[in-house]
XYZ file of C-alpha atoms in Angstrom:
652
model
C 124.896 183.480 18.512
C 125.118 186.595 16.367
C 121.950 187.823 14.625
C 121.587 186.265 11.217
C 121.775 188.077 7.922
C 120.068 187.046 4.670
C 123.377 185.757 3.323
C 124.387 183.916 6.512
C 124.796 180.177 5.918
C 122.765 177.851 8.144
C 124.388 176.297 11.205
C 125.196 172.705 10.251
C 124.466 170.244 13.076
C 125.205 166.552 12.615
C 123.816 164.081 15.153
C 125.296 160.587 15.226
C 122.810 158.218 16.795
C 119.023 158.057 16.640
C 117.982 156.625 19.983
C 115.717 158.024 22.691
C 118.195 160.713 23.809
C 118.893 161.791 20.225
C 115.153 162.058 19.608
C 114.688 164.181 22.723
C 117.570 166.428 21.655
C 115.921 166.939 18.253
C 112.675 167.833 20.025
C 114.431 170.280 22.377
C 116.313 171.741 19.413
C 113.042 172.476 17.625
C 111.765 174.357 20.695
C 114.953 176.386 21.128
C 115.183 179.957 19.851
C 118.012 180.123 17.358
C 119.183 183.359 15.775
C 120.113 181.622 12.536
C 118.829 178.824 10.359
C 119.739 175.225 11.048
C 120.669 172.346 8.814
C 120.320 169.202 10.886
C 121.311 165.700 9.775
C 120.636 162.676 11.988
C 122.314 159.324 11.341
C 121.051 156.087 12.861
C 122.450 152.603 12.362
C 119.093 150.890 12.758
C 116.575 150.823 9.896
C 113.862 152.298 12.150
C 113.472 155.878 13.385
C 113.933 156.399 17.138
C 111.851 154.104 19.315
C 111.157 153.553 23.009
C 113.830 151.075 24.062
C 112.659 151.224 27.695
C 109.472 149.389 26.725
C 111.104 146.867 24.400
C 109.203 144.109 26.235
C 105.959 145.454 24.749
C 107.307 144.597 21.305
C 107.004 140.898 22.149
C 103.254 141.354 22.658
C 102.821 143.231 19.388
C 105.900 142.847 17.153
C 105.545 146.014 15.098
C 107.949 148.995 15.101
C 104.917 151.255 15.514
C 104.425 149.770 18.979
C 107.497 151.620 20.242
C 107.841 154.449 17.707
C 108.725 157.891 19.075
C 108.537 159.677 15.740
C 108.436 158.646 12.090
C 110.335 160.225 9.214
C 107.585 162.806 8.761
C 108.121 163.984 12.341
C 111.717 164.884 11.515
C 110.963 166.422 8.111
C 108.223 168.610 9.605
C 110.867 170.124 11.861
C 113.208 170.663 8.920
C 115.583 167.838 9.863
C 116.963 165.131 7.587
C 116.953 161.619 9.007
C 119.264 158.929 7.626
C 118.127 155.508 8.876
C 120.302 152.413 8.476
C 123.376 154.499 7.705
C 126.416 154.113 9.936
C 128.979 156.875 10.443
C 132.430 155.310 10.100
C 134.768 158.220 10.722
C 135.014 161.755 12.111
C 137.483 164.087 10.370
C 138.041 166.782 12.967
C 140.345 168.876 10.788
C 137.868 169.076 7.904
C 134.883 169.033 10.284
C 133.163 166.265 8.395
C 131.780 162.826 9.152
C 132.069 159.978 6.662
C 129.271 157.438 6.368
C 129.455 153.749 5.402
C 129.025 154.601 1.707
C 132.057 156.892 1.795
C 130.058 160.111 1.533
C 131.199 163.118 3.595
C 128.849 165.348 5.583
C 130.177 168.685 6.885
C 129.296 169.987 10.329
C 129.714 173.080 12.451
C 128.574 171.240 15.566
C 128.763 167.474 15.962
C 126.644 165.687 18.561
C 127.577 162.122 19.495
C 124.541 160.291 20.849
C 125.780 156.797 20.057
C 124.427 155.239 23.244
C 125.763 151.877 24.354
C 126.169 148.292 23.181
C 125.569 144.984 25.004
C 128.464 143.582 26.981
C 129.094 139.879 26.330
C 131.428 138.265 28.921
C 134.300 136.140 27.585
C 132.454 132.830 27.849
C 133.486 129.904 25.667
C 130.763 129.232 23.129
C 129.022 132.610 23.509
C 128.878 132.862 19.703
C 126.963 129.617 19.291
C 123.599 129.568 17.460
C 120.804 130.159 19.951
C 122.766 132.745 21.973
C 121.373 136.286 21.703
C 121.742 139.743 23.196
C 118.795 141.908 24.199
C 119.056 145.500 23.090
C 117.345 146.391 19.794
C 114.262 145.595 17.735
C 116.493 143.425 15.536
C 117.529 141.452 18.634
C 113.874 141.068 19.587
C 112.946 139.850 16.108
C 115.746 137.253 16.179
C 114.646 136.024 19.621
C 110.999 135.776 18.539
C 111.892 133.724 15.464
C 114.142 131.370 17.432
C 111.613 130.837 20.226
C 108.944 129.317 17.986
C 108.283 125.835 19.333
C 110.754 126.299 22.224
C 109.943 125.947 25.926
C 112.928 127.033 28.057
C 115.286 129.995 28.274
C 118.212 131.201 30.370
C 119.108 134.856 30.864
C 122.656 135.679 31.934
C 122.448 138.803 34.050
C 120.130 139.696 36.910
C 120.222 143.456 36.514
C 117.632 145.742 34.961
C 118.271 144.506 31.431
C 118.285 140.839 32.434
C 114.961 141.038 34.256
C 113.418 142.834 31.297
C 114.709 140.083 28.993
C 113.228 137.430 31.293
C 109.897 139.226 31.127
C 110.077 139.261 27.326
C 110.778 135.523 27.196
C 107.937 134.911 29.614
C 105.651 136.826 27.227
C 106.647 134.326 24.522
C 105.489 131.461 26.731
C 108.922 130.166 27.771
C 109.981 129.183 31.271
C 112.808 131.593 32.084
C 115.756 131.235 34.456
C 117.744 134.336 35.441
C 121.381 133.719 36.388
C 123.285 136.459 38.265
C 126.976 136.235 39.147
C 126.582 138.485 42.219
C 124.870 137.291 45.389
C 121.607 139.075 44.623
C 119.499 140.470 41.809
C 120.039 144.080 40.731
C 123.303 144.275 42.715
C 123.986 147.883 41.652
C 120.705 149.104 43.144
C 119.662 146.668 45.883
C 121.253 145.209 48.990
C 120.946 141.495 49.660
C 117.800 141.792 51.785
C 115.983 143.756 49.094
C 117.266 141.384 46.420
C 115.891 138.442 48.383
C 112.402 139.954 48.374
C 112.683 140.590 44.643
C 113.779 136.982 44.102
C 110.749 135.726 46.001
C 108.470 137.955 43.957
C 109.740 136.917 40.524
C 109.741 133.246 41.542
C 106.010 133.545 42.223
C 105.614 134.942 38.707
C 107.174 131.857 37.171
C 110.755 133.085 36.675
C 113.523 131.120 38.417
C 116.357 133.250 39.884
C 119.806 131.714 40.442
C 122.331 133.990 42.165
C 126.019 133.566 42.873
C 126.525 131.607 39.645
C 128.663 132.423 36.633
C 128.536 130.777 33.214
C 131.856 129.308 32.054
C 130.997 127.401 28.903
C 128.176 127.099 26.375
C 127.941 123.972 24.234
C 125.594 123.171 21.403
C 123.876 119.754 21.560
C 121.025 117.998 19.805
C 118.703 118.989 22.658
C 119.679 122.663 22.711
C 122.346 124.562 24.616
C 124.212 123.075 27.562
C 125.466 125.796 29.930
C 128.205 124.954 32.454
C 128.584 127.111 35.560
C 131.403 127.866 37.992
C 129.868 125.654 40.687
C 130.148 122.563 38.438
C 126.428 122.536 37.683
C 124.943 122.420 34.196
C 121.637 123.500 32.696
C 120.058 122.611 29.373
C 118.069 125.307 27.582
C 116.555 126.083 24.182
C 117.768 129.687 24.083
C 120.256 131.803 26.044
C 120.057 135.585 26.236
C 123.082 137.537 27.434
C 122.004 140.656 29.351
C 125.104 141.231 31.460
C 125.104 145.007 31.091
C 126.153 147.560 28.492
C 129.252 149.520 27.564
C 129.434 153.050 26.117
C 129.563 153.061 22.311
C 132.665 155.257 22.079
C 134.627 153.668 19.223
C 133.921 156.556 16.847
C 135.264 159.024 19.425
C 138.237 156.764 20.151
C 139.175 156.697 16.454
C 138.868 160.487 16.378
C 141.346 160.814 19.283
C 138.829 162.405 21.635
C 139.528 162.042 25.360
C 137.953 158.925 26.869
C 137.704 157.550 30.380
C 139.949 154.726 31.545
C 136.987 152.314 31.424
C 135.349 153.882 28.397
C 132.979 156.773 27.835
C 133.513 160.096 26.038
C 134.667 162.684 28.566
C 132.494 165.832 28.542
C 132.474 169.034 30.605
C 129.480 170.803 32.128
C 128.684 172.248 28.683
C 128.716 168.654 27.356
C 131.680 169.446 25.109
C 134.280 166.801 24.430
C 138.004 167.557 24.184
C 137.104 169.082 20.781
C 134.947 172.189 21.512
C 132.876 171.682 18.350
C 131.973 168.082 19.287
C 129.474 167.205 22.028
C 128.354 163.928 23.578
C 125.092 163.088 25.351
C 123.430 159.978 26.729
C 124.998 156.662 27.664
C 128.167 157.301 25.649
C 129.043 160.425 27.691
C 131.287 160.359 30.760
C 130.547 163.374 32.965
C 132.533 163.925 36.157
C 133.518 160.261 36.131
C 129.931 159.031 35.841
C 128.165 157.212 33.009
C 124.401 157.092 33.460
C 122.555 153.963 32.418
C 119.059 155.492 32.570
C 117.241 157.575 30.016
C 116.351 160.435 32.403
C 119.925 161.828 32.650
C 120.182 161.636 28.860
C 117.028 163.719 28.544
C 118.517 166.297 30.895
C 121.673 166.393 28.786
C 119.566 166.895 25.650
C 117.808 169.878 27.205
C 121.079 171.441 28.367
C 122.797 170.972 25.012
C 119.927 172.553 23.059
C 120.207 175.559 25.371
C 124.005 175.633 24.993
C 123.771 175.760 21.210
C 121.499 178.804 21.620
C 124.204 180.496 23.699
C 122.142 179.818 26.795
C 123.433 179.630 30.343
C 122.288 176.120 31.312
C 124.978 173.653 32.330
C 124.827 169.989 33.193
C 125.616 169.393 36.849
C 125.012 165.663 36.912
C 121.853 163.691 37.595
C 120.201 162.034 40.527
C 120.723 158.271 40.500
C 117.186 157.724 41.756
C 115.055 155.401 39.679
C 111.556 154.019 39.743
C 110.970 150.958 37.599
C 108.508 148.167 37.095
C 110.210 144.840 36.401
C 108.012 141.836 35.644
C 105.200 143.930 37.080
C 107.110 144.448 40.358
C 107.884 148.002 41.414
C 111.512 148.675 42.304
C 112.569 152.169 43.392
C 115.702 153.791 44.768
C 115.895 157.425 45.849
C 118.505 159.849 47.125
C 121.577 158.530 48.899
C 120.150 155.019 49.167
C 123.580 153.405 49.488
C 125.024 156.077 51.770
C 126.000 155.935 55.406
C 123.454 156.782 58.041
C 120.832 155.165 60.198
C 118.639 152.716 58.299
C 115.024 151.887 59.033
C 113.690 148.686 57.469
C 110.225 147.218 57.131
C 109.901 143.771 55.556
C 106.926 141.692 54.589
C 106.576 138.589 52.401
C 105.734 140.814 49.426
C 107.671 144.020 50.030
C 110.869 145.603 51.299
C 111.104 149.234 52.401
C 114.262 150.885 53.660
C 114.835 154.509 54.641
C 118.272 156.051 55.175
C 118.297 158.835 57.781
C 120.984 161.442 58.386
C 120.516 163.500 61.549
C 116.964 162.070 61.677
C 116.181 163.521 58.232
C 115.191 161.560 55.135
C 118.304 161.028 52.977
C 117.622 157.942 50.833
C 115.315 155.012 50.343
C 114.783 151.669 48.647
C 111.420 150.113 47.850
C 110.640 146.687 46.404
C 106.971 145.935 45.846
C 103.904 148.115 45.473
C 103.597 151.018 47.918
C 101.213 153.939 47.549
C 103.605 156.210 49.471
C 106.564 155.862 47.103
C 106.146 159.345 45.642
C 105.736 160.791 49.134
C 108.997 159.115 50.126
C 110.737 160.670 47.127
C 109.465 164.138 48.073
C 110.418 163.658 51.749
C 113.970 162.755 50.686
C 114.194 165.709 48.329
C 113.073 168.103 51.079
C 115.171 166.333 53.766
C 112.173 166.182 56.053
C 112.632 165.514 59.738
C 111.373 162.186 61.119
C 110.527 161.992 64.800
C 111.457 158.935 66.919
C 107.787 157.907 67.128
C 107.465 158.115 63.327
C 110.614 156.022 62.929
C 109.228 153.364 65.248
C 105.886 153.425 63.425
C 107.614 152.895 60.074
C 109.540 149.858 61.294
C 106.303 148.446 62.695
C 103.757 149.065 59.919
C 105.870 150.276 56.973
C 104.199 153.671 56.635
C 105.700 157.165 56.716
C 103.830 160.281 57.893
C 101.227 161.331 55.370
C 102.579 164.100 53.177
C 100.749 167.117 51.859
C 98.065 166.804 49.212
C 99.570 166.816 45.747
C 98.093 170.259 45.130
C 100.184 171.567 48.035
C 103.509 170.109 46.906
C 106.133 172.769 46.143
C 106.599 173.756 42.508
C 110.114 172.269 42.436
C 108.872 168.810 43.494
C 109.719 166.170 40.883
C 106.581 164.467 39.558
C 108.135 162.512 36.681
C 111.481 161.075 37.715
C 112.350 159.885 34.193
C 112.051 163.308 32.566
C 112.692 165.331 35.754
C 109.446 167.235 35.172
C 108.434 169.365 38.153
C 105.004 170.115 39.515
C 105.527 173.772 38.577
C 106.088 172.926 34.908
C 103.004 170.723 34.883
C 100.897 173.403 36.583
C 101.834 175.887 33.857
C 100.736 173.393 31.196
C 97.471 172.736 33.036
C 96.791 176.474 33.219
C 97.372 176.716 29.473
C 94.732 174.084 28.737
C 96.276 170.614 29.210
C 93.507 168.727 30.997
C 94.436 165.084 30.426
C 97.376 162.823 31.211
C 98.085 162.361 27.510
C 98.130 166.102 26.804
C 100.473 166.693 29.734
C 102.706 163.927 28.375
C 102.814 165.516 24.927
C 103.609 168.944 26.368
C 106.285 167.910 28.883
C 107.192 164.277 28.213
C 106.043 163.324 31.725
C 104.670 159.798 31.945
C 106.115 158.870 28.556
C 108.975 156.670 29.789
C 108.176 154.193 32.575
C 104.677 155.549 33.268
C 104.843 155.189 37.064
C 103.963 158.871 37.540
C 100.742 158.722 35.525
C 98.508 158.478 38.645
C 100.071 161.721 39.910
C 99.496 163.375 36.540
C 95.867 162.278 36.739
C 95.574 163.851 40.180
C 97.031 167.131 38.951
C 94.719 167.511 35.972
C 91.655 165.969 37.630
C 91.320 163.136 35.141
C 88.997 160.388 36.310
C 89.066 156.651 35.747
C 91.628 154.259 37.158
C 93.903 157.229 37.807
C 91.255 159.153 39.754
C 91.930 162.625 41.032
C 93.251 163.071 44.540
C 90.668 163.727 47.254
C 92.344 165.397 50.215
C 91.746 163.978 53.663
C 89.483 166.079 55.848
C 87.625 167.269 52.733
C 84.125 166.904 54.211
C 85.131 168.593 57.463
C 86.785 171.390 55.506
C 83.706 171.826 53.290
C 81.261 171.914 56.222
C 83.348 174.270 58.335
C 84.079 176.611 55.420
C 80.347 176.800 54.629
C 79.519 177.686 58.252
C 82.291 180.317 58.286
C 81.051 181.794 55.009
C 77.488 182.093 56.325
C 78.771 183.668 59.567
C 80.780 186.264 57.650
C 77.780 187.093 55.464
C 75.763 187.480 58.660
C 78.280 190.026 59.970
C 78.043 191.979 56.725
C 74.274 191.831 56.201
C 72.804 191.845 59.715
C 72.563 194.851 62.019
C 74.194 194.908 65.450
C 72.259 193.253 68.264
C 69.851 195.773 69.835
C 70.093 197.024 73.407
C 67.987 195.007 75.905
C 64.698 196.671 76.913
C 64.547 195.101 80.380
C 67.067 193.850 82.904
C 64.758 190.982 83.799
C 64.917 189.205 80.411
C 67.197 186.340 79.355
C 68.421 188.517 76.497
C 69.817 191.035 79.026
C 71.933 188.295 80.607
C 73.217 187.196 77.173
C 74.047 190.790 76.186
C 76.501 190.954 79.100
C 78.895 188.974 76.838
C 79.581 192.072 74.682
C 78.878 194.699 77.286
C 80.674 193.716 80.499
C 84.478 194.086 80.648
C 85.252 190.670 82.163
C 83.300 188.740 79.538
C 84.764 190.878 76.763
C 88.286 190.122 77.994
C 87.571 186.365 78.033
C 86.107 186.358 74.514
C 88.783 188.744 73.219
C 91.734 186.736 74.483
C 90.029 183.504 73.383
C 89.771 184.931 69.897
C 93.435 186.011 69.952
C 94.530 182.584 71.186
C 92.521 180.776 68.524
C 94.020 183.072 65.875
C 97.514 182.249 67.100
C 96.798 178.504 66.902
C 95.454 178.919 63.374
C 98.635 180.779 62.446
C 100.806 177.967 63.847
C 98.872 175.432 61.766
C 99.497 177.432 58.609
C 103.204 177.529 59.490
C 103.202 173.729 59.605
C 103.606 173.578 55.824
C 106.635 175.864 55.859
C 108.583 174.678 58.933
C 110.079 171.208 58.524
C 109.938 169.947 62.102
C 106.226 170.918 62.389
C 105.217 168.539 59.576
C 103.360 165.958 61.601
C 100.324 164.076 60.326
C 98.353 164.583 57.136
C 98.070 168.126 55.825
C 94.440 167.640 54.818
C 93.363 167.123 58.434
C 95.453 170.034 59.672
C 93.915 172.281 57.025
C 90.445 171.249 58.207
C 91.546 172.030 61.795
C 92.735 175.466 60.609
C 89.243 176.132 59.185
C 87.582 174.963 62.420
C 89.723 177.363 64.467
C 88.752 180.189 62.127
C 85.065 179.375 62.626
C 85.505 179.302 66.420
C 87.142 182.729 66.144
C 83.981 184.022 64.469
C 81.878 182.600 67.309
C 84.137 184.384 69.816
C 83.822 187.564 67.742
C 80.018 187.431 68.003
C 80.307 187.145 71.794
C 82.868 189.951 71.870
C 81.075 192.509 69.699
C 77.404 191.601 69.362
C 77.850 192.178 65.594
C 78.719 195.832 66.216
C 81.586 196.924 63.926
C 82.199 200.043 66.010
C 84.085 203.095 64.772
C 87.622 204.169 63.863
C 90.169 201.548 65.014
C 87.456 199.052 65.978
C 85.873 199.383 62.535
C 89.212 198.736 60.805
C 89.942 195.727 63.003
C 86.481 194.201 62.529
C 86.577 194.738 58.743
C 90.011 193.182 58.530
C 89.052 190.156 60.637
C 85.755 189.490 58.851
C 87.469 189.891 55.475
C 90.226 187.516 56.589
C 87.682 184.833 57.481
C 85.490 185.496 54.435
C 88.255 184.861 51.899
C 89.540 182.010 54.094
C 86.124 180.352 53.883
C 86.093 180.806 50.097
C 89.602 179.307 49.884
C 88.487 176.328 51.985
C 85.467 175.715 49.740
C 87.561 175.947 46.565
C 89.998 173.359 47.966
C 87.268 171.031 49.233
C 85.531 171.029 45.844
C 88.626 170.836 43.647
C 87.734 167.295 42.547
C 84.383 168.552 41.179
C 85.590 171.638 39.369
C 88.838 171.347 37.404
C 90.540 173.461 34.821
C 92.579 176.674 34.757
C 89.749 178.937 35.958
C 89.137 176.948 39.149
C 92.856 176.960 39.981
C 93.037 180.717 39.397
C 90.087 181.266 41.757
C 91.739 179.145 44.427
C 95.041 180.964 43.987
C 93.333 184.374 44.130
C 91.344 183.770 47.336
C 94.346 182.111 49.010
C 96.511 185.161 48.287
C 93.707 187.446 49.497
C 93.496 185.421 52.736
C 97.209 186.002 53.336
C 96.892 189.693 52.404
C 94.096 190.296 54.942
C 96.191 188.652 57.660
C 99.156 191.042 57.542
C 97.436 194.112 59.134
C 95.492 191.982 61.628
C 98.236 191.554 64.313
C 99.063 195.275 64.182
C 95.443 196.371 64.507
C 94.859 193.819 67.272
C 97.886 195.090 69.195
C 96.623 198.683 69.049
C 93.153 197.507 70.087
C 94.489 195.772 73.199
C 96.659 198.762 74.066
C 93.692 201.105 73.700
C 91.480 198.905 75.914
C 93.936 199.123 78.833
C 95.350 202.599 78.280
C 92.023 204.383 78.008
């Protein structure tokens, strides 16, 4: 945008919709760097400011809007925005660039953002408008359900997808016995295959919810005893309340009336800049159809919000689509899908009475996965899929036998582009920057980045990153004690090289010391110790390459790091035998100084890693980063100096 002048009018932005995605867009807009003033108006149909619809079930435990609130009216006014709650926009006048609300008042815009979300889909079932039939979408829906359920004992939910299972959980919170009816042959048919659905069915049945699959409701009748529901298999069920949670449809009527381009099955068509067929009108969230895809999760909407805020600042970000991966907790049961989980490829499956784990491999590399039930390696699976890690035949067989994948790197060693929070697509790099700037708790990281604020499944990882204790205790890398002990020994050995004088010459050939001194005096012994030291150095180098070369990633990184430190310590022992603590002169002096310095900073790096659970905060991470970089810096001249040393030994 052009630089503003004192007389320049503010940029008028109108946002239709005040849901989670709209709220995130307002937040991103406040962080963006605009070159001119903004006049922002937000219109929401509901009487409440934006709230967390993902956790609507929590409202049944504590029925207060504050339970789910994302930001009150003061939050918007502090950012200079004007929020209109309970005011519906009825029409968009594209020629005049105005929107008209339900009272008939016009509101001009320069940029219009449609964040209208979606509405519940109610199948054409006879009697679906009878008293006692509800949808499950808003706080108003929840209030109506709560009032109706007083004194009731049974409930039926039509729909076994994400929304239906959440509704069943809400009814269970109210003390009702809930039955979930799904027309498809398994629960969550869009995410899970039949085997995974079967495990989920068994799990929710144990929690007191009855699943019925392969059944479709045909008629709902009101009787003195409640609602009588007739199904397509000629069975009938009597219930006190029926909740329809058969999915949602994009709320695109406003765009339809404005003659914007829509998809054949609904949804406002947008390009990579999130513009509709009218360049001054944008759409984000569940109402937007991007490259033929409508996303039913909040994470893609958050990504759209971030891109659009950047676009309005004349930024270069574009929306390229979102990963369909999800990690949810339904009725307390974890359900996750990652990568190309429905794609073609070789599948590995591990089943147990309480869990289902499936991995999709392409060319023996992780490509997708499905998990039902608790598994402490779910985040490692997600990272392995993202990095397309190689899986050996023995690892594949081990997974099918015991349901475990090779241990990944410690969280501290994950790459900066690794996704920590799947809902907000927050990376480890972004979180590390926040931690360095002073965010030391899970809550402060959530406020700074939004991570952990949606489904909350990543909160243990956030706790590991910032070192917060409690139930989400910080990560303790495997091999920590071995690493600490070995690094201490290496540190003391290096200090000995620097502080102690070279071993003296023996005074008599008849002493034991004379025989020991042959190690650093006689050519044969020196060759053995020298080549041993070179071989150990090469092995240590290969272990460090393990983190960077995909097919070398076998076993847990913590143990390999401890092995790397042990090899370094053995190198120092070989160096003592090779030199007798004599640094020598010229080339030998340079080589010895380089090698001792390499091991000294390596020992310090090992100690900083081993004690990272005791000392947290930005300063400790900076120390670790500094000594690690110094360790790498000392290594670069070492092979060159060693090569010249070997050449000199044989040439002269």
